[in-house]
Short mmCIF file of C-alpha atoms in Angstrom, two decimals:
data_model
loop_
_atom_site.label_atom_id
_atom_site.label_comp_id
_atom_site.label_asym_id
_atom_site.label_seq_id
_atom_site.Cartn_x
_atom_site.Cartn_y
_atom_site.Cartn_z
CA GLN I 122 -40.93 -21.49 4.02
CA GLN I 123 -39.61 -23.23 0.73
CA PRO I 124 -41.41 -21.75 -2.41
CA VAL I 125 -43.45 -23.95 -4.47
CA GLN I 126 -42.71 -25.22 -8.56
CA SER I 127 -44.82 -26.19 -10.74
CA PRO I 128 -44.85 -28.51 -12.41
CA GLN I 129 -42.76 -30.98 -10.86
CA ALA I 130 -41.66 -32.61 -14.60
CA VAL I 131 -42.90 -32.01 -18.19
CA ILE I 132 -41.35 -33.79 -21.09
CA LEU I 133 -40.88 -31.87 -24.43
CA ARG I 134 -40.10 -32.21 -27.64
CA GLU I 135 -36.73 -30.07 -29.22
CA GLY I 136 -38.42 -26.78 -30.57
CA GLU I 137 -41.68 -26.92 -27.74
CA ASP I 138 -42.28 -24.38 -25.00
CA ALA I 139 -42.41 -23.96 -20.83
CA VAL I 140 -43.17 -22.50 -18.66
CA ILE I 141 -42.58 -23.19 -15.06
CA ASN I 142 -44.15 -21.41 -12.23
CA CYS I 143 -42.26 -20.61 -8.87
CA SER I 144 -44.61 -19.23 -6.06
CA SER I 145 -43.67 -18.00 -2.46
CA SER I 146 -45.75 -17.56 0.46
CA LYS I 147 -43.22 -14.99 1.34
CA ALA I 148 -42.63 -11.20 0.55
CA LEU I 149 -39.74 -11.41 -1.73
CA TYR I 150 -36.56 -9.02 -2.62
CA SER I 151 -35.38 -11.17 -5.42
CA VAL I 152 -35.87 -14.54 -7.37
CA HIS I 153 -32.72 -16.12 -8.98
CA TRP I 154 -33.17 -18.95 -11.69
CA TYR I 155 -30.79 -21.67 -11.78
CA ARG I 156 -30.61 -25.59 -13.74
CA GLN I 157 -28.97 -27.63 -12.71
CA LYS I 158 -27.57 -31.37 -14.40
CA HIS I 159 -27.66 -34.94 -12.58
CA GLY I 160 -24.56 -34.56 -10.24
CA GLU I 161 -23.56 -31.11 -11.20
CA ALA I 162 -23.49 -27.91 -9.28
CA PRO I 163 -26.41 -25.69 -10.17
CA VAL I 164 -25.81 -23.40 -13.20
CA PHE I 165 -27.10 -19.37 -13.24
CA LEU I 166 -29.75 -18.14 -14.87
CA MET I 167 -30.95 -14.57 -13.86
CA ILE I 168 -32.19 -12.38 -11.11
CA LEU I 169 -35.51 -10.29 -11.15
CA LEU I 170 -34.86 -7.71 -9.04
CA LYS I 171 -37.94 -5.28 -9.08
CA GLY I 172 -41.62 -6.08 -8.95
CA GLY I 173 -42.54 -6.55 -12.68
CA GLU I 174 -39.31 -6.91 -13.76
CA GLN I 175 -38.91 -9.26 -17.07
CA LYS I 176 -35.52 -10.55 -18.39
CA GLY I 177 -34.54 -12.56 -21.07
CA HIS I 178 -31.25 -14.45 -21.65
CA GLU I 179 -31.40 -16.17 -25.06
CA LYS I 180 -33.99 -18.04 -25.48
CA ILE I 181 -34.95 -18.30 -21.99
CA SER I 182 -37.25 -15.51 -19.70
CA ALA I 183 -38.46 -14.62 -16.27
CA SER I 184 -40.71 -12.76 -15.17
CA PHE I 185 -41.49 -11.33 -11.52
CA ASN I 186 -44.48 -10.37 -10.36
CA GLU I 187 -43.84 -9.20 -6.61
CA LYS I 188 -47.43 -8.44 -5.46
CA LYS I 189 -48.34 -12.09 -6.08
CA GLN I 190 -44.92 -13.38 -4.73
CA GLN I 191 -44.52 -15.31 -7.82
CA SER I 192 -41.65 -16.02 -10.76
CA SER I 193 -42.34 -17.99 -13.88
CA LEU I 194 -39.02 -19.06 -16.00
CA TYR I 195 -40.36 -19.32 -20.09
CA LEU I 196 -38.30 -21.57 -21.86
CA THR I 197 -38.90 -21.17 -26.19
CA ALA I 198 -38.21 -22.78 -28.86
CA SER I 199 -36.34 -25.99 -26.45
CA GLN I 200 -33.17 -27.33 -27.07
CA LEU I 201 -31.71 -30.66 -26.00
CA SER I 202 -29.34 -28.71 -23.64
CA TYR I 203 -32.32 -27.53 -21.75
CA SER I 204 -32.76 -30.76 -19.78
CA GLY I 205 -31.67 -30.70 -16.22
CA THR I 206 -33.83 -29.65 -13.01
CA TYR I 207 -34.54 -26.05 -12.89
CA PHE I 208 -34.48 -24.35 -9.45
CA CYS I 209 -35.84 -21.07 -8.35
CA GLY I 210 -34.44 -19.12 -5.65
CA THR I 211 -35.82 -16.73 -3.75
CA GLU I 212 -35.00 -14.12 -1.20
CA ASN I 213 -37.22 -13.55 1.24
CA LYS I 214 -37.72 -10.20 2.68
CA ASP I 215 -38.15 -10.77 6.64
CA SER I 216 -34.39 -13.03 6.41
CA SER I 217 -30.94 -12.33 5.85
CA TYR I 218 -28.86 -12.75 2.80
CA LYS I 219 -29.79 -16.19 1.91
CA LEU I 220 -31.17 -18.32 -1.01
CA ILE I 221 -34.12 -20.43 -0.29
CA PHE I 222 -34.74 -22.63 -3.43
CA GLY I 223 -38.05 -24.39 -4.78
CA SER I 224 -38.71 -27.71 -4.90
CA GLY I 225 -37.46 -28.14 -8.98
CA THR I 226 -38.76 -29.05 -12.00
CA ARG I 227 -37.38 -31.62 -13.68
CA LEU I 228 -37.55 -30.95 -17.53
CA LEU I 229 -36.65 -33.17 -20.08
CA VAL I 230 -36.23 -32.04 -24.10
CA ARG I 231 -36.30 -35.04 -26.86
CA PRO I 232 -35.42 -35.00 -29.76
CA GLY O 16 -17.71 -15.37 -13.22
CA ALA O 17 -16.65 -15.56 -10.02
CA VAL O 18 -15.09 -19.26 -9.08
CA VAL O 19 -15.48 -20.93 -5.67
CA SER O 20 -13.97 -24.54 -5.24
CA GLN O 21 -14.98 -27.79 -3.57
CA HIS O 22 -13.05 -30.41 -2.07
CA PRO O 23 -13.24 -32.99 -2.19
CA SER O 24 -15.41 -33.50 -4.89
CA ARG O 25 -16.20 -36.87 -3.81
CA VAL O 26 -15.48 -38.67 -0.12
CA ILE O 27 -16.42 -42.19 1.25
CA CYS O 28 -15.87 -42.88 5.11
CA LYS O 29 -16.93 -45.45 7.53
CA SER O 30 -19.45 -45.06 9.98
CA GLY O 31 -18.30 -43.32 13.41
CA THR O 32 -15.32 -40.71 11.52
CA SER O 33 -15.73 -37.36 10.68
CA VAL O 34 -15.24 -35.75 7.39
CA LYS O 35 -14.54 -32.17 6.53
CA ILE O 36 -15.52 -30.04 3.00
CA GLU O 37 -13.76 -27.26 2.06
CA CYS O 38 -14.84 -24.33 0.04
CA ARG O 39 -12.72 -21.59 -1.23
CA SER O 40 -13.82 -18.64 -3.00
CA LEU O 41 -11.03 -18.02 -5.51
CA ASP O 42 -10.75 -14.57 -6.83
CA PHE O 43 -12.96 -12.81 -5.03
CA GLN O 44 -13.41 -12.98 -0.83
CA ALA O 45 -17.18 -13.91 0.54
CA THR O 46 -17.68 -12.84 3.71
CA THR O 47 -21.18 -15.33 3.65
CA MET O 48 -21.03 -18.34 2.19
CA PHE O 49 -23.97 -20.85 2.54
CA TRP O 50 -23.74 -24.70 3.05
CA TYR O 51 -26.85 -27.24 1.07
CA ARG O 52 -27.49 -30.77 1.72
CA GLN O 53 -29.42 -32.61 -1.71
CA PHE O 54 -30.61 -35.98 -1.58
CA PRO O 55 -30.86 -37.58 -4.96
CA LYS O 56 -34.10 -35.65 -6.97
CA GLN O 57 -34.74 -33.47 -4.35
CA SER O 58 -34.18 -29.72 -3.79
CA LEU O 59 -30.99 -27.89 -2.13
CA MET O 60 -31.97 -27.35 1.68
CA LEU O 61 -30.29 -24.78 2.94
CA MET O 62 -28.32 -26.17 5.87
CA ALA O 63 -26.23 -22.97 6.83
CA THR O 64 -24.67 -19.70 6.73
CA SER O 65 -21.55 -19.54 7.32
CA ASN O 66 -20.24 -15.72 8.19
CA GLU O 67 -16.64 -14.85 8.36
CA GLY O 68 -15.31 -14.29 11.81
CA SER O 69 -18.47 -15.46 13.84
CA LYS O 70 -20.37 -17.91 14.22
CA ALA O 71 -22.59 -20.20 11.62
CA THR O 72 -26.11 -19.38 11.47
CA TYR O 73 -27.65 -22.90 11.68
CA GLU O 74 -31.38 -23.29 9.64
CA GLN O 75 -34.41 -24.87 11.64
CA GLY O 76 -33.61 -28.56 12.23
CA VAL O 77 -29.92 -29.06 11.20
CA GLU O 78 -27.31 -29.87 14.37
CA LYS O 79 -25.13 -27.39 15.25
CA ASP O 80 -22.68 -30.66 16.73
CA LYS O 81 -23.34 -32.86 13.68
CA PHE O 82 -22.17 -30.40 11.20
CA LEU O 83 -19.43 -28.14 12.19
CA ILE O 84 -18.70 -25.21 10.15
CA ASN O 85 -15.80 -22.88 10.23
CA HIS O 86 -15.30 -19.53 8.32
CA ALA O 87 -11.88 -19.07 9.64
CA SER O 88 -10.78 -16.50 6.83
CA LEU O 89 -12.99 -14.51 3.72
CA THR O 90 -11.85 -16.93 0.99
CA LEU O 91 -12.33 -20.36 3.20
CA SER O 92 -15.58 -21.62 4.78
CA THR O 93 -15.60 -25.69 6.32
CA LEU O 94 -18.14 -28.08 7.29
CA THR O 95 -16.95 -30.83 9.39
CA VAL O 96 -19.48 -34.08 9.49
CA THR O 97 -18.72 -35.16 12.99
CA SER O 98 -19.75 -38.87 13.61
CA ALA O 99 -20.71 -39.55 10.65
CA HIS O 100 -24.24 -42.66 9.95
CA PRO O 101 -25.20 -43.65 6.40
CA GLU O 102 -28.25 -41.22 7.10
CA ASP O 103 -25.23 -38.45 6.50
CA SER O 104 -24.74 -39.64 2.93
CA SER O 105 -25.30 -36.94 0.78
CA PHE O 106 -24.68 -34.29 -1.84
CA TYR O 107 -23.14 -31.18 -0.27
CA ILE O 108 -22.55 -28.05 -1.71
CA CYS O 109 -21.40 -25.02 -0.94
CA SER O 110 -22.33 -20.93 -2.67
CA ALA O 111 -20.99 -17.62 -2.24
CA SER O 112 -21.73 -14.57 -3.09
CA TYR O 113 -19.68 -11.02 -3.37
CA PRO O 114 -20.03 -8.60 -0.80
CA ARG O 115 -23.26 -6.83 -1.07
CA GLY O 116 -24.52 -3.66 0.13
CA PRO O 117 -28.57 -3.43 0.65
CA ARG O 118 -30.72 -5.28 -0.45
CA PRO O 119 -31.52 -7.17 -2.45
CA MET O 120 -29.41 -9.72 -3.38
CA ASN O 121 -28.31 -8.13 -6.74
CA THR O 122 -25.47 -10.82 -7.35
CA GLU O 123 -25.81 -14.35 -8.33
CA ALA O 124 -24.50 -16.87 -5.80
CA PHE O 125 -21.31 -19.03 -7.11
CA PHE O 126 -21.92 -22.54 -6.62
CA GLY O 127 -18.73 -24.95 -5.74
CA GLN O 128 -18.23 -28.26 -7.46
CA GLY O 129 -20.23 -30.06 -4.72
CA THR O 130 -19.29 -32.93 -2.43
CA ARG O 131 -20.86 -36.58 -3.03
CA LEU O 132 -20.43 -37.81 0.77
CA THR O 133 -21.11 -41.67 1.17
CA VAL O 134 -21.02 -43.21 4.63
CA VAL O 135 -20.22 -46.83 4.68
#
């Protein structure tokens, strides 16, 4: 049930771009993206509700392909503060209100 | 954004004892709260859905008698780890959302600060 994220880890130099993918085997109502720093609670980034929806949040944006049950998070011109672990949370159509989180993608941005 | 407060942030207990973790929604009423467990460098694994005024719904493989959940009010859910063992040591984190209408979930889940449990 857990969505699969790729890559598992990525290292960037400041200013570089990255894409994080989230793929589910289940039909989805929505996809949520969070970033977590070590020892802290996850921080909300954005929600995608409709298939084909794209959203932007400063230099972080995301897309949701409902048919493929996939979402991607795009990080452009990365900053040091982007370092952390990124999780997608999926709301499956065959279950009640709850988020199932993906395996996570560890991102390190170096100067 | 809404605030969810979790207490304590850290706890060390002896093997065999029980530990209670509180999760409060400070500025909204949460009919549903969620409890997750997270091992180092791993994902957040949903343990159970806490429903105000009714029994919690546990995920497959989670022991109901081990992890007691009580959601006595619209702002408070508690997780009690009973007869704790070293393997229960983990990061426990709760989340809550605003009451919602038709699917999908169109509001973010607000997370508590998490509780680092160490059983010695």
